[in-house]
PDB file of C-alpha atoms in Angstrom:
ATOM      1  CA  MET A   1     -20.462  11.755  39.822  1.00 88.00           C
ATOM      2  CA  ILE A   2     -20.950   8.126  40.742  1.00 86.00           C
ATOM      3  CA  ASP A   3     -21.061   9.059  44.738  1.00 89.00           C
ATOM      4  CA  ILE A   4     -23.755  11.601  43.813  1.00 93.00           C
ATOM      5  CA  ILE A   5     -25.652   8.838  41.714  1.00 93.00           C
ATOM      6  CA  SER A   6     -25.412   6.089  44.291  1.00 92.00           C
ATOM      7  CA  ASP A   7     -26.475   8.175  47.140  1.00 92.00           C
ATOM      8  CA  VAL A   8     -29.920   9.280  44.884  1.00 94.00           C
ATOM      9  CA  LEU A   9     -30.660   5.572  44.477  1.00 92.00           C
ATOM     10  CA  THR A  10     -29.849   4.715  47.852  1.00 92.00           C
ATOM     11  CA  GLY A  11     -32.435   7.538  49.175  1.00 93.00           C
ATOM     12  CA  THR A  12     -34.898   6.283  46.621  1.00 93.00           C
ATOM     13  CA  GLY A  13     -34.906   2.840  47.802  1.00 92.00           C
ATOM     14  CA  ILE A  14     -35.091   3.909  51.216  1.00 93.00           C
ATOM     15  CA  VAL A  15     -38.137   6.256  50.484  1.00 92.00           C
ATOM     16  CA  LEU A  16     -39.557   3.457  48.821  1.00 90.00           C
ATOM     17  CA  ILE A  17     -39.370   1.037  51.227  1.00 90.00           C
ATOM     18  CA  ALA A  18     -41.008   3.803  53.476  1.00 91.00           C
ATOM     19  CA  PHE A  19     -43.853   4.254  51.406  1.00 88.00           C
ATOM     20  CA  GLY A  20     -44.114   0.430  51.547  1.00 87.00           C
ATOM     21  CA  ILE A  21     -44.546   0.744  54.896  1.00 88.00           C
ATOM     22  CA  ALA A  22     -47.114   3.182  54.957  1.00 88.00           C
ATOM     23  CA  GLY A  23     -49.107   1.306  51.890  1.00 84.00           C
ATOM     24  CA  ILE A  24     -49.207  -1.607  54.425  1.00 86.00           C
ATOM     25  CA  TYR A  25     -51.020   0.143  57.166  1.00 87.00           C
ATOM     26  CA  ARG A  26     -53.183   2.015  54.669  1.00 88.00           C
ATOM     27  CA  PHE A  27     -54.683  -1.202  53.307  1.00 85.00           C
ATOM     28  CA  ASP A  28     -57.165  -3.563  55.594  1.00 83.00           C
ATOM     29  CA  ASP A  29     -57.371  -6.583  53.044  1.00 83.00           C
ATOM     30  CA  PHE A  30     -54.620  -9.218  53.423  1.00 84.00           C
ATOM     31  CA  TYR A  31     -54.303  -9.738  49.659  1.00 84.00           C
ATOM     32  CA  LYS A  32     -53.696  -5.881  49.021  1.00 84.00           C
ATOM     33  CA  ARG A  33     -51.300  -5.850  51.572  1.00 85.00           C
ATOM     34  CA  ALA A  34     -49.364  -8.890  50.259  1.00 86.00           C
ATOM     35  CA  LEU A  35     -49.309  -7.196  46.742  1.00 85.00           C
ATOM     36  CA  VAL A  36     -47.940  -3.437  48.360  1.00 86.00           C
ATOM     37  CA  SER A  37     -45.335  -5.452  50.472  1.00 85.00           C
ATOM     38  CA  SER A  38     -43.831  -7.665  47.625  1.00 86.00           C
ATOM     39  CA  THR A  39     -43.879  -4.771  45.217  1.00 86.00           C
ATOM     40  CA  VAL A  40     -42.380  -2.016  47.405  1.00 85.00           C
ATOM     41  CA  ASP A  41     -39.926  -4.517  49.329  1.00 83.00           C
ATOM     42  CA  THR A  42     -38.520  -5.466  46.041  1.00 87.00           C
ATOM     43  CA  ALA A  43     -38.785  -2.508  44.164  1.00 89.00           C
ATOM     44  CA  GLY A  44     -37.143  -0.500  47.328  1.00 90.00           C
ATOM     45  CA  TYR A  45     -34.521  -3.542  47.816  1.00 90.00           C
ATOM     46  CA  ILE A  46     -33.344  -3.395  44.439  1.00 92.00           C
ATOM     47  CA  THR A  47     -32.428   0.342  44.028  1.00 93.00           C
ATOM     48  CA  LEU A  48     -31.081   0.316  47.735  1.00 92.00           C
ATOM     49  CA  MET A  49     -28.835  -2.682  46.982  1.00 92.00           C
ATOM     50  CA  PHE A  50     -27.845  -0.930  43.054  1.00 92.00           C
ATOM     51  CA  GLY A  51     -26.882   2.369  45.362  1.00 93.00           C
ATOM     52  CA  ILE A  52     -24.655   0.404  47.325  1.00 92.00           C
ATOM     53  CA  ILE A  53     -22.876  -1.407  44.400  1.00 92.00           C
ATOM     54  CA  LEU A  54     -22.344   2.105  42.664  1.00 92.00           C
ATOM     55  CA  LYS A  55     -20.554   3.069  45.968  1.00 91.00           C
ATOM     56  CA  GLU A  56     -18.673   0.270  46.494  1.00 89.00           C
ATOM     57  CA  GLY A  57     -17.316   0.157  42.814  1.00 86.00           C
ATOM     58  CA  ILE A  58     -16.334  -2.949  40.941  1.00 87.00           C
ATOM     59  CA  SER A  59     -15.111  -5.253  43.696  1.00 91.00           C
ATOM     60  CA  LEU A  60     -15.563  -8.953  45.261  1.00 93.00           C
ATOM     61  CA  PHE A  61     -18.195  -7.163  47.872  1.00 93.00           C
ATOM     62  CA  SER A  62     -20.189  -5.140  44.519  1.00 92.00           C
ATOM     63  CA  LEU A  63     -20.513  -9.136  43.274  1.00 93.00           C
ATOM     64  CA  LYS A  64     -21.912 -10.939  46.163  1.00 93.00           C
ATOM     65  CA  VAL A  65     -24.607  -8.160  46.506  1.00 92.00           C
ATOM     66  CA  ALA A  66     -25.192  -8.453  42.822  1.00 92.00           C
ATOM     67  CA  PHE A  67     -25.796 -12.235  43.204  1.00 95.00           C
ATOM     68  CA  ILE A  68     -27.689 -11.547  46.218  1.00 93.00           C
ATOM     69  CA  VAL A  69     -30.193  -9.170  43.984  1.00 92.00           C
ATOM     70  CA  ILE A  70     -30.500 -11.514  41.565  1.00 93.00           C
ATOM     71  CA  ILE A  71     -31.728 -14.509  44.130  1.00 94.00           C
ATOM     72  CA  THR A  72     -33.956 -12.174  45.206  1.00 91.00           C
ATOM     73  CA  LEU A  73     -35.338 -11.112  42.389  1.00 90.00           C
ATOM     74  CA  ILE A  74     -36.202 -14.918  42.192  1.00 92.00           C
ATOM     75  CA  VAL A  75     -36.947 -15.874  45.402  1.00 92.00           C
ATOM     76  CA  ASN A  76     -39.361 -13.161  46.468  1.00 90.00           C
ATOM     77  CA  PRO A  77     -42.066 -13.310  43.950  1.00 88.00           C
ATOM     78  CA  LEU A  78     -42.076 -16.993  44.809  1.00 91.00           C
ATOM     79  CA  VAL A  79     -42.340 -16.710  48.349  1.00 91.00           C
ATOM     80  CA  SER A  80     -45.330 -13.829  47.945  1.00 90.00           C
ATOM     81  CA  HIS A  81     -47.377 -15.973  45.558  1.00 91.00           C
ATOM     82  CA  ALA A  82     -47.066 -19.083  48.121  1.00 93.00           C
ATOM     83  CA  ILE A  83     -48.502 -17.063  51.164  1.00 90.00           C
ATOM     84  CA  THR A  84     -51.479 -15.709  49.423  1.00 89.00           C
ATOM     85  CA  ARG A  85     -52.075 -18.989  47.765  1.00 91.00           C
ATOM     86  CA  SER A  86     -52.127 -20.766  51.211  1.00 92.00           C
ATOM     87  CA  ALA A  87     -54.201 -18.265  52.517  1.00 88.00           C
ATOM     88  CA  TYR A  88     -56.823 -18.499  49.252  1.00 88.00           C
ATOM     89  CA  ILE A  89     -56.558 -22.123  49.350  1.00 91.00           C
ATOM     90  CA  SER A  90     -56.977 -22.509  53.143  1.00 90.00           C
ATOM     91  CA  GLY A  91     -60.271 -20.959  52.760  1.00 84.00           C
ATOM     92  CA  TYR A  92     -59.462 -17.297  54.086  1.00 82.00           C
ATOM     93  CA  LYS A  93     -62.001 -14.832  54.186  1.00 78.00           C
ATOM     94  CA  ILE A  94     -61.610 -10.983  53.225  1.00 76.00           C
ATOM     95  CA  ARG A  95     -63.708  -9.538  56.520  1.00 72.00           C
ATOM     96  CA  LYS A  96     -66.569  -6.944  55.312  1.00 70.00           C
ATOM     97  CA  ASP A  97     -66.689  -3.969  57.615  1.00 59.00           C
TER      98      ASP A  97
END
């Protein structure tokens, strides 16, 4: 049963990441692309990693993966904000097509 749940979570994570890739190509604005890539990357990554944790069971490896997920949850929004803020401060303008 746990193997099925972990496979579903892993598959869901891969699908979310695929939707994120499609969303990056769909939007034409830098700020929209940054929002989509940050949100979908985090959501897909978390579900993928939880699927891996469930597949491996309680072990040192699972603890390491959980620690990496926690670090990613803290760092990813900060990095995305820093990138978009630096683009805004540097005067990056959205092209009007």
